[in-house]
Short mmCIF file of C-alpha atoms in Angstrom, two decimals:
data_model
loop_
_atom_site.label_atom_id
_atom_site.label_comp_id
_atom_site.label_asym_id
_atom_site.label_seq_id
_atom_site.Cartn_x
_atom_site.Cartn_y
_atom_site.Cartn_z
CA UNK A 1 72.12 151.82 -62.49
CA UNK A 2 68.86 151.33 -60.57
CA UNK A 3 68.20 153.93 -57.96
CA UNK A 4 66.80 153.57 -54.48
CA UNK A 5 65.79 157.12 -53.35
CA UNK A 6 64.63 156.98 -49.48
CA UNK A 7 63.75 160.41 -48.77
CA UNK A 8 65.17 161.19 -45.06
CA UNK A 9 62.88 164.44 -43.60
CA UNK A 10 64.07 166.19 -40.71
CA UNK A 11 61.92 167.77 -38.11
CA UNK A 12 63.50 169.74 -35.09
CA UNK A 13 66.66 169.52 -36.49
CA UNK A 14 67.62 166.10 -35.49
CA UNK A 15 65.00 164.03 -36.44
CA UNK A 16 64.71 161.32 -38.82
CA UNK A 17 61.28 160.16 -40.87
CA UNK A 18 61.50 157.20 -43.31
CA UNK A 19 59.80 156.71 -45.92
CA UNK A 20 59.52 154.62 -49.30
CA UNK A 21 61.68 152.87 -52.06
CA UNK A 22 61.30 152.94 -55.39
CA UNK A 23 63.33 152.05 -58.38
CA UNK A 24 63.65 153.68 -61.66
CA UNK A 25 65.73 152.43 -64.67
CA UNK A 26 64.02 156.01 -66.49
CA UNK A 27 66.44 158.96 -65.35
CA UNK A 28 63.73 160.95 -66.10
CA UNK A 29 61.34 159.42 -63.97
CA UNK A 30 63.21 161.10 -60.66
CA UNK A 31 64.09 164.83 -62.12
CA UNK A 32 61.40 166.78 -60.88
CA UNK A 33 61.59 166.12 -57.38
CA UNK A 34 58.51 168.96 -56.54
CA UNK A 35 58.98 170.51 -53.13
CA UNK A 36 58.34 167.04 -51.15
CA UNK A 37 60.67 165.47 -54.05
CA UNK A 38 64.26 165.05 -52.94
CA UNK A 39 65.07 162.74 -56.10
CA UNK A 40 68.60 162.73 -57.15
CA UNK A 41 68.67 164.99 -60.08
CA UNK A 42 66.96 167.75 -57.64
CA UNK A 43 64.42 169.50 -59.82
CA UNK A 44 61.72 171.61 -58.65
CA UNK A 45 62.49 169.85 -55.07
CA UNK A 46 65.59 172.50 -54.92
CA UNK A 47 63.35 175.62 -53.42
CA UNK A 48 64.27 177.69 -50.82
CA UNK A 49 61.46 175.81 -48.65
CA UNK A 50 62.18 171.93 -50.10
CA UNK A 51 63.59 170.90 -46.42
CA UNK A 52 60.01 169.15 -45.95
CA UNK A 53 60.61 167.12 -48.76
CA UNK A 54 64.28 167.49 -49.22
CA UNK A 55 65.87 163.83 -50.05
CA UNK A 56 69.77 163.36 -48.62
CA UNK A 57 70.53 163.57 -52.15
CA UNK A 58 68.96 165.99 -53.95
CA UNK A 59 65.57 167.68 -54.79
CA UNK A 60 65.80 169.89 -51.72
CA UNK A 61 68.84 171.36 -53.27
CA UNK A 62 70.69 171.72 -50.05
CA UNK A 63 71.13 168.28 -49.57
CA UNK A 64 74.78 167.62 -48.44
CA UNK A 65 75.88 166.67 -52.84
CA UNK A 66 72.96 168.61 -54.02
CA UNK A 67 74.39 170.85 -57.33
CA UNK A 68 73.71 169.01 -59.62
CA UNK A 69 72.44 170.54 -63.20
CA UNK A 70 68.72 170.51 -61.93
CA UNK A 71 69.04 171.45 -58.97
CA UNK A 72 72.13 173.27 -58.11
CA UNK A 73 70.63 177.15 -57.58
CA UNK A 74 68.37 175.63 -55.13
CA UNK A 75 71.27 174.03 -52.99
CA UNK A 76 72.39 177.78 -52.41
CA UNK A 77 68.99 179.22 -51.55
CA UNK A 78 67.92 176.29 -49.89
CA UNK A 79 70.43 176.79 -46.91
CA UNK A 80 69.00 174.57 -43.70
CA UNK A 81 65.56 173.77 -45.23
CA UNK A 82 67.26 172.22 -47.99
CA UNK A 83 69.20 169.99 -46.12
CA UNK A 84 65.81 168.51 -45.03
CA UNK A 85 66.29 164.93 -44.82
CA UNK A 86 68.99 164.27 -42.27
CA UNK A 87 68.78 164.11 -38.53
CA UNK A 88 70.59 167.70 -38.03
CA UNK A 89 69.56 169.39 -41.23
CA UNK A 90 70.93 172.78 -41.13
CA UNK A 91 74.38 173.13 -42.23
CA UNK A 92 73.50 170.49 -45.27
CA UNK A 93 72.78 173.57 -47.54
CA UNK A 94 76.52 174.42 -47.44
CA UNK A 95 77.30 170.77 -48.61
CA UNK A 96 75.32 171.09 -51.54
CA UNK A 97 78.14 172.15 -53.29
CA UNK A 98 80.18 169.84 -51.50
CA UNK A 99 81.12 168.02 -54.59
CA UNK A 100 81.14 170.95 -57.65
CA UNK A 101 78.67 170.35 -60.68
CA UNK A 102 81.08 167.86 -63.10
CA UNK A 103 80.32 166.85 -66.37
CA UNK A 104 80.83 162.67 -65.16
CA UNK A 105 81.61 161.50 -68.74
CA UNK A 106 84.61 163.71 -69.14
CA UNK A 107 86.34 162.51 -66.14
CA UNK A 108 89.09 159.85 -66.34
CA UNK A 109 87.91 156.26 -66.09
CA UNK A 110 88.16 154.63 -62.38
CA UNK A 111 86.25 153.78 -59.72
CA UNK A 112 84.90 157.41 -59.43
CA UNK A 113 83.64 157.37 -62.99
CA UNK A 114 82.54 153.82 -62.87
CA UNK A 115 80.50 154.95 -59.56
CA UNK A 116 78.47 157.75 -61.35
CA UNK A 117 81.00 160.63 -60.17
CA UNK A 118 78.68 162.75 -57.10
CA UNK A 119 75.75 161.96 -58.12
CA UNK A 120 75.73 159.05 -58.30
CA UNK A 121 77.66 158.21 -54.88
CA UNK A 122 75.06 160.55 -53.59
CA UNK A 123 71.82 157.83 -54.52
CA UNK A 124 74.55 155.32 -53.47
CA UNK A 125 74.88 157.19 -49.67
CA UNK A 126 71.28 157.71 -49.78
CA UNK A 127 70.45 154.27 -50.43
CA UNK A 128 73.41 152.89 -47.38
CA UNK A 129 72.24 155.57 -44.74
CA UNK A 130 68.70 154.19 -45.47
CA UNK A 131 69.30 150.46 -45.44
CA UNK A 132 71.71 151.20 -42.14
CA UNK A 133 68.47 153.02 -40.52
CA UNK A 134 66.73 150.14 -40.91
CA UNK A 135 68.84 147.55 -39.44
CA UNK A 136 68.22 146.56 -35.95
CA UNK A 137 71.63 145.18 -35.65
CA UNK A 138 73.42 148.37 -36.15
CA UNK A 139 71.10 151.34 -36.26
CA UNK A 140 70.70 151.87 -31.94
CA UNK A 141 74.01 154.01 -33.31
CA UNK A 142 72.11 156.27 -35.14
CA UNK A 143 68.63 156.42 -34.08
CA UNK A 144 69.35 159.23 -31.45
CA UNK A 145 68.75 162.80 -31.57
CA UNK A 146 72.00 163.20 -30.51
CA UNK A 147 73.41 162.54 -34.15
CA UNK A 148 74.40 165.09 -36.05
CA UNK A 149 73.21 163.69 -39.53
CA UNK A 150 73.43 166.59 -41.78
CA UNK A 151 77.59 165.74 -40.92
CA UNK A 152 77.07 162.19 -41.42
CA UNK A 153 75.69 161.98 -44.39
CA UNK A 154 77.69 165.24 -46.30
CA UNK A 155 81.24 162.96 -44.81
CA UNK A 156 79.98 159.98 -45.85
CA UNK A 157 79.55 161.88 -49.10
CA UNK A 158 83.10 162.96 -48.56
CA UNK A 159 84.28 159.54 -47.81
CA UNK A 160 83.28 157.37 -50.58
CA UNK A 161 84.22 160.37 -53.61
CA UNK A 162 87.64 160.57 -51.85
CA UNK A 163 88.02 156.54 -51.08
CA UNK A 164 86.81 156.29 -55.31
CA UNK A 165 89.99 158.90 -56.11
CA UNK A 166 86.97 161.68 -56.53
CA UNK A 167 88.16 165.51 -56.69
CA UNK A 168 87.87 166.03 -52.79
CA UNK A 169 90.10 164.60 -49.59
CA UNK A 170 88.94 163.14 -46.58
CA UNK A 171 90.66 163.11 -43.15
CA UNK A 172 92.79 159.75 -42.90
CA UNK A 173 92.39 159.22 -46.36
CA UNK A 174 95.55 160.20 -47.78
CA UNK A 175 96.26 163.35 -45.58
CA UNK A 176 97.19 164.06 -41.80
CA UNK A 177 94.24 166.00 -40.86
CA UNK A 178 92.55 164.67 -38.26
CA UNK A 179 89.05 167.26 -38.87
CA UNK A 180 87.94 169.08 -41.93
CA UNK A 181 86.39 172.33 -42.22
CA UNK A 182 83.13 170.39 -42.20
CA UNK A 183 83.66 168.99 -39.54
CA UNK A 184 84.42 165.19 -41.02
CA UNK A 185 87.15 163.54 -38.82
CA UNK A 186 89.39 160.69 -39.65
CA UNK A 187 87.89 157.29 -38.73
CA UNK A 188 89.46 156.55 -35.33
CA UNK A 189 88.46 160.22 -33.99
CA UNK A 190 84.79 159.46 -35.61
CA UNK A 191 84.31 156.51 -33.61
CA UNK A 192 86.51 156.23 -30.65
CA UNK A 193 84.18 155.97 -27.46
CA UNK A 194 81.38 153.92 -29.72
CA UNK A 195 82.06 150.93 -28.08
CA UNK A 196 82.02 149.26 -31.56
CA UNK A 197 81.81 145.31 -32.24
CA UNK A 198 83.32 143.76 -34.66
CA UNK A 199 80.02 142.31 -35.70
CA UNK A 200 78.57 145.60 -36.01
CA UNK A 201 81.38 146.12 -38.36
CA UNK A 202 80.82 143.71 -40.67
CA UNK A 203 77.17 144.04 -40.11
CA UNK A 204 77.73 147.91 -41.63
CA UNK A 205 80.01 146.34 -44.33
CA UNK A 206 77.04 143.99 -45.23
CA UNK A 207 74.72 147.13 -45.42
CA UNK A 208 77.24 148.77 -47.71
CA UNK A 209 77.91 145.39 -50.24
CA UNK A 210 74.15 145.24 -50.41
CA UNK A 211 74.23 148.49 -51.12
CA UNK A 212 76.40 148.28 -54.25
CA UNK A 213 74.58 144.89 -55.29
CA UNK A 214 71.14 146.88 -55.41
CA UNK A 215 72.74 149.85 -57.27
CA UNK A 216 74.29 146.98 -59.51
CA UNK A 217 77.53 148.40 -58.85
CA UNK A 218 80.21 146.22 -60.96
CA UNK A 219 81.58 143.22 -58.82
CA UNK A 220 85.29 144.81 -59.31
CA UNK A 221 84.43 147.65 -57.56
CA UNK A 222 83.03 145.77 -54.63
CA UNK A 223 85.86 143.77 -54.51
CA UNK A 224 88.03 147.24 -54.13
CA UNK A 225 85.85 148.60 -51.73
CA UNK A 226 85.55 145.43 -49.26
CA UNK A 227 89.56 145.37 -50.00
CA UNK A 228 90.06 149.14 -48.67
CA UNK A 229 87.17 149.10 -46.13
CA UNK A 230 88.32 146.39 -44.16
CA UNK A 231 91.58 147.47 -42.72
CA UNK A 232 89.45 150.37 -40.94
CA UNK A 233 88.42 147.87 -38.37
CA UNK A 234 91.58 148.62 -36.47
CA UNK A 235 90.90 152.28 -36.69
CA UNK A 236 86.83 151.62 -35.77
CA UNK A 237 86.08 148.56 -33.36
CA UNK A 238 86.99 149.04 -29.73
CA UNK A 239 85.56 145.47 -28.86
CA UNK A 240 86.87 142.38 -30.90
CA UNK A 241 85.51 139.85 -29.22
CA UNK A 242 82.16 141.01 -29.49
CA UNK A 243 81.39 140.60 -25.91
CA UNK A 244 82.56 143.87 -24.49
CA UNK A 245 79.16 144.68 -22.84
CA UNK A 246 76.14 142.94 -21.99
CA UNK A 247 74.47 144.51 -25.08
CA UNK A 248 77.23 142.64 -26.73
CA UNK A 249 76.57 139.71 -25.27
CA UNK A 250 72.84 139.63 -25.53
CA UNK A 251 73.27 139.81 -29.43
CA UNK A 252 72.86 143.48 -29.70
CA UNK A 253 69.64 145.35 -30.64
CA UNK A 254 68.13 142.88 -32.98
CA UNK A 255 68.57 140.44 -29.95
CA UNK A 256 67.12 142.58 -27.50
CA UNK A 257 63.91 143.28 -30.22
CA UNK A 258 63.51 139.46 -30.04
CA UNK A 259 63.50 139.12 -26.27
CA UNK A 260 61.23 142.12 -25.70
CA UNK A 261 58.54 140.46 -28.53
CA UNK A 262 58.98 137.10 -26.32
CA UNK A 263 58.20 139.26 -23.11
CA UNK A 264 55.65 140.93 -24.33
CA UNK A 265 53.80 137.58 -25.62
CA UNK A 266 54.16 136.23 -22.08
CA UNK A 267 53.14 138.91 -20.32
CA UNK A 268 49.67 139.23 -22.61
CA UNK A 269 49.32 135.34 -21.84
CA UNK A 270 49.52 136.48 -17.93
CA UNK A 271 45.90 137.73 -16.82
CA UNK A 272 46.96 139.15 -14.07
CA UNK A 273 49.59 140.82 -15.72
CA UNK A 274 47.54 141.94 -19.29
CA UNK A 275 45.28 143.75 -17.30
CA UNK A 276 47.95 146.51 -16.99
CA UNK A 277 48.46 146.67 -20.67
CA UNK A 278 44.39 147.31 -22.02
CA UNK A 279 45.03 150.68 -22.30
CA UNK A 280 48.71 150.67 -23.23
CA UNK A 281 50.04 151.40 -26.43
CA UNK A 282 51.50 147.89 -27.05
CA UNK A 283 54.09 148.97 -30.01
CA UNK A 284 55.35 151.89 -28.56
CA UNK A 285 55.79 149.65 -25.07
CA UNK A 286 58.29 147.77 -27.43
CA UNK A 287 60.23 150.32 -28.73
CA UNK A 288 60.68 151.56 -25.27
CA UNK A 289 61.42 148.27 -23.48
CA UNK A 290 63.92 148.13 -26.25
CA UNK A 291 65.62 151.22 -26.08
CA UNK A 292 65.72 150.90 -22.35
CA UNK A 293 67.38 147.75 -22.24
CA UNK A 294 69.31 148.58 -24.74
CA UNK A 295 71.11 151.54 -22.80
CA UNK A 296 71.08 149.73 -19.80
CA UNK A 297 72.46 147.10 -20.90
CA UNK A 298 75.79 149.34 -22.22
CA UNK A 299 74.55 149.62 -26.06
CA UNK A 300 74.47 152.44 -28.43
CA UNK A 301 70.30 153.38 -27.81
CA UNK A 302 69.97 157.08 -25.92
CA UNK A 303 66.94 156.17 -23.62
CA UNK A 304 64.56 159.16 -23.90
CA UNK A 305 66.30 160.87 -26.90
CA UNK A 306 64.08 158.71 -30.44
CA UNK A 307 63.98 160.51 -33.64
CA UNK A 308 60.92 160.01 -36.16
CA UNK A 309 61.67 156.48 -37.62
CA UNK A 310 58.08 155.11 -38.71
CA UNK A 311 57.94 151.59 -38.34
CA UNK A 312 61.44 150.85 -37.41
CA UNK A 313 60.96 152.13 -34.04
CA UNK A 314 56.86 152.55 -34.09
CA UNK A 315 55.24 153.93 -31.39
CA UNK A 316 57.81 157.07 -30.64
CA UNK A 317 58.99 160.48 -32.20
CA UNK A 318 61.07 163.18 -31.75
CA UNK A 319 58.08 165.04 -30.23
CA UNK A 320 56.84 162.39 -28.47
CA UNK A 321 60.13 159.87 -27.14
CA UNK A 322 60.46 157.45 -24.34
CA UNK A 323 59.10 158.53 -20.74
CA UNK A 324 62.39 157.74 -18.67
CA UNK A 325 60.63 158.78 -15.18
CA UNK A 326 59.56 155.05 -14.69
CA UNK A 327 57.60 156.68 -11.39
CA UNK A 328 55.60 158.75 -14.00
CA UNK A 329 54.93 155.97 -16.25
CA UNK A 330 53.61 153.11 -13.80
CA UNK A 331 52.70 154.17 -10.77
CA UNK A 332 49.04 155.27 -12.54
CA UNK A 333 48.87 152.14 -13.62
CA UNK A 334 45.32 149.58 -12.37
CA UNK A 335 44.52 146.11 -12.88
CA UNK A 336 41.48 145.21 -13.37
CA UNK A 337 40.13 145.59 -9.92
CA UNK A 338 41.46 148.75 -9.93
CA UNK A 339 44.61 147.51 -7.80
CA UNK A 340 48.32 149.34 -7.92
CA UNK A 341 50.90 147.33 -9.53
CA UNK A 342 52.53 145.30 -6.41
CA UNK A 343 56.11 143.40 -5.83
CA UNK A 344 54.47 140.35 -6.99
CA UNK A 345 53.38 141.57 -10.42
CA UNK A 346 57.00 142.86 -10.89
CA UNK A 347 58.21 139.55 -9.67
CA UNK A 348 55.91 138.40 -12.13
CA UNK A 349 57.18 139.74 -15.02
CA UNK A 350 60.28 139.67 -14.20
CA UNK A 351 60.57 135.78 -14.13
CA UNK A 352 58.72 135.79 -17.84
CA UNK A 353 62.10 137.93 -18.71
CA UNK A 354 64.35 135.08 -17.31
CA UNK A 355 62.75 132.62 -19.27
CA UNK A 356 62.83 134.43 -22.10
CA UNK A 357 66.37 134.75 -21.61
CA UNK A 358 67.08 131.56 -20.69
CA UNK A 359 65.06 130.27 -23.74
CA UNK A 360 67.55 132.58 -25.73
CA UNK A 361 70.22 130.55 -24.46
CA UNK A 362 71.60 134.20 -22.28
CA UNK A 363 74.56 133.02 -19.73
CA UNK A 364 73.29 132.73 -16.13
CA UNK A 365 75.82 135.44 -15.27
CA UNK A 366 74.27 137.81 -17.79
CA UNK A 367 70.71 136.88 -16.69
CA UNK A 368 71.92 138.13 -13.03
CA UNK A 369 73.18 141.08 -14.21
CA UNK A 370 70.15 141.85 -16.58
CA UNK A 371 67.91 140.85 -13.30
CA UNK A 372 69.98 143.18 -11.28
CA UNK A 373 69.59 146.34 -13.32
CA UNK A 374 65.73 145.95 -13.30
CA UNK A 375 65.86 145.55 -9.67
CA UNK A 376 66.61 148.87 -9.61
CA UNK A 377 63.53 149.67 -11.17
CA UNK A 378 60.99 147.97 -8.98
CA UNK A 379 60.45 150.73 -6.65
CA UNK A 380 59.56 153.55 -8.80
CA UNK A 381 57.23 150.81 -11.21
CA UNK A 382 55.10 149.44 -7.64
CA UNK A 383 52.81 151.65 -5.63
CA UNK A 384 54.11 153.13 -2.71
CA UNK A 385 53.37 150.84 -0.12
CA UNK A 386 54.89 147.91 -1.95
CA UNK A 387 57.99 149.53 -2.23
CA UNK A 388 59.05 147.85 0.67
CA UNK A 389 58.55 144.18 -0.92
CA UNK A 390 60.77 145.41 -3.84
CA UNK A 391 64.23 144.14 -1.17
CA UNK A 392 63.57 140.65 -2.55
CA UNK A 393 64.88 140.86 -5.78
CA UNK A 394 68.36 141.55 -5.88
CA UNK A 395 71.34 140.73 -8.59
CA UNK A 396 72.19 137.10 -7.07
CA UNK A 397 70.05 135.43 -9.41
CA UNK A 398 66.58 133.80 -10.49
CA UNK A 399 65.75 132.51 -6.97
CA UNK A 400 66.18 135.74 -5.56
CA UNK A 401 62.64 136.62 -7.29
CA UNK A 402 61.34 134.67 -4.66
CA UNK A 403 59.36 137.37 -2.42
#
């Protein structure tokens, strides 16, 4: 089995820093994970200080399936900074013993077996949370410090050993209980509230079958999986139709990265406009624009609350997230003749975002309401005395950008 080790580090607790891939056929190649390890097998990664380092499943030892041969003694000692590379960190450490030590090859053939028993679900989960991170369609769920991922990633842990007949249970799975001791709930309790497409569904199914295909997991055992997985729509999507919000119907995040790139191009094409911009930091003006229309517009993304996620979402970090005091952020802001930013530069810009959204093919109706919710905007982004030429603009439409 190939393994994909992304190494997940947390930093205040919630949040997350991704890094590399790299495969190994050489089991040896990834046992000596070193204090910034976090390989599978655990290693030397499994100190009492490996959080830094710590891998979701392994080398830090407290990683949520951490005890394995290697590594196990430095699950226990490694408490919280052990659990190092998961949004929440902390209570990892207890999970490292989530799934006990097993000798694989004397358990009875199935699909836990076949899988690589915990340790080799663990590179599997490690691998998924990784390739879900990275998604724009789906990951505005998770890139928010408002995620508990030391949970996630010791239930997902949970999940699959139970789903693959593995020695632990899972709520939903086979038993009544709707929460675990820690604290994994049953699918419809995990999700209710989510607002959850069916397209993000089967975009996080895709995540999970590519998954399997790039730990070469047999073709039998995908079929299984898709087989079992899919009936947990009912319990997990609250919108069908996949038009339940206007995030929905924009095309979700991945749509909203494209329209903010297209903005962006048309507003450094402006020269009135680009003048605002010099100084700007022009990815993290992205990720923000992103984020902001994102929650505005009734998706997943918690404006104001990033998480460390390198080039997924450059530009931000835990320590340094999205201003949300648009007052703050633009009323400092000069043009070139060292003029304020005035109704008609927020006009401006906002008829480049209609025809970006109209080039997008957006509804007219969506446009309006999208044109509506900046609208509310325009007075805290325009000096003071322009605040009054902000009355314009107001959710009937394109023409009502006419000052």
């Amino acid at each position: 089995m190939k393994r994909c080790n992304f190494v997940l580090t947390a930093m205040l607790g919630t949040s997350l820093s991704l890094f590399g891939c790299h495969k190994s056929s050489d089991p040896a190649a990834t046992t000596d994970g070193g204090p910034t390890g976090g390989t599978p097998t655990g290693g030397a990664g499994g100190a009492p200080v490996g959080g830094e380092g710590g891998g979701v499943v392994g080398g830090a030892g407290g990683a949520p399936v951490g005890g394995t041969p290697a590594g196990g003694a430095g699950g226990e000692v490694g408490g919280a900074g052990g659990a190092g590379g998961i949004p929440a960190g902390g209570a990892g450490g207890a999970g490292g013993n989530m799934v006990p030590v097993e000798d694989c090859a004397a358990q009875p053939d199935g699909t836990y077996k076949t899988l690589g028993c915990s340790v080799g679900i663990a590179v599997a989960v490690d691998n998924f949370v990784a390739r879900v991170l990275a998604d724009n369609r789906i990951n505005g769920y998770f890139l928010n410090q408002n995620v508990q991922g030391g949970r996630l990633v010791t239930c997902l842990n949970k999940f699959v050993t139970a789903f693959a007949n593995g020695p632990v249970t899972y709520p939903g799975l086979g038993n009544m209980e709707a929460i675990d001791a820690d604290g994994c709930r049953d699918m419809t309790t995990a999700h209710a509230g989510m607002k959850i497409s069916q397209q993000d569904f089967n975009d996080l199914v895709g995540d999970l079958v590519a998954t399997f295909i790039e730990l070469e997991v047999p073709q039998a055992i995908i079929d299984v999986a898709g087989a079992g997985i899919g009936p947990l729509a009912v319990q997990m999507v609250e919108d069908a139709t996949n038009n339940g919000t206007l995030y929905q119907r924009l095309g979700g995040k991945e749509s909203i990265v494209a329209v903010i790139d297209g903005l962006v191009d048309a507003i450094v094409a402006d020269a009135k406009l680009v003048t605002f911009f010099t100084v700007a930091d022009v990815p993290r003006v992205k990720t923000c624009l992103v984020r902001q229309v994102c929650a505005v517009a009734g998706g997943p993304c918690a404006f104001g609350s990033e998480v460390d996620a390198g080039d997924i979402e450059p530009g931000v970090s835990a320590m340094n997230v999205c201003l949300t005091n648009m007052r703050e952020v633009h009323k400092p802001l000069l043009d070139a003749a060292g003029g304020p930013i005035t109704a008609a530069d927020f006009f401006a810009l906002a008829g480049h975002l209609v025809d970006v959204l109209v080039g997008f093919g957006v509804a007219e109706a969506d446009i309006d309401t999208t044109l509506g919710a900046i609208a509310a905007t325009c007075p805290d982004i325009v000096s003071d005395a322009e605040e009054v030429n902000c009355a314009p603009m107001t959710p009937a439409g394109p023409a009502s950008m006419m000052p």
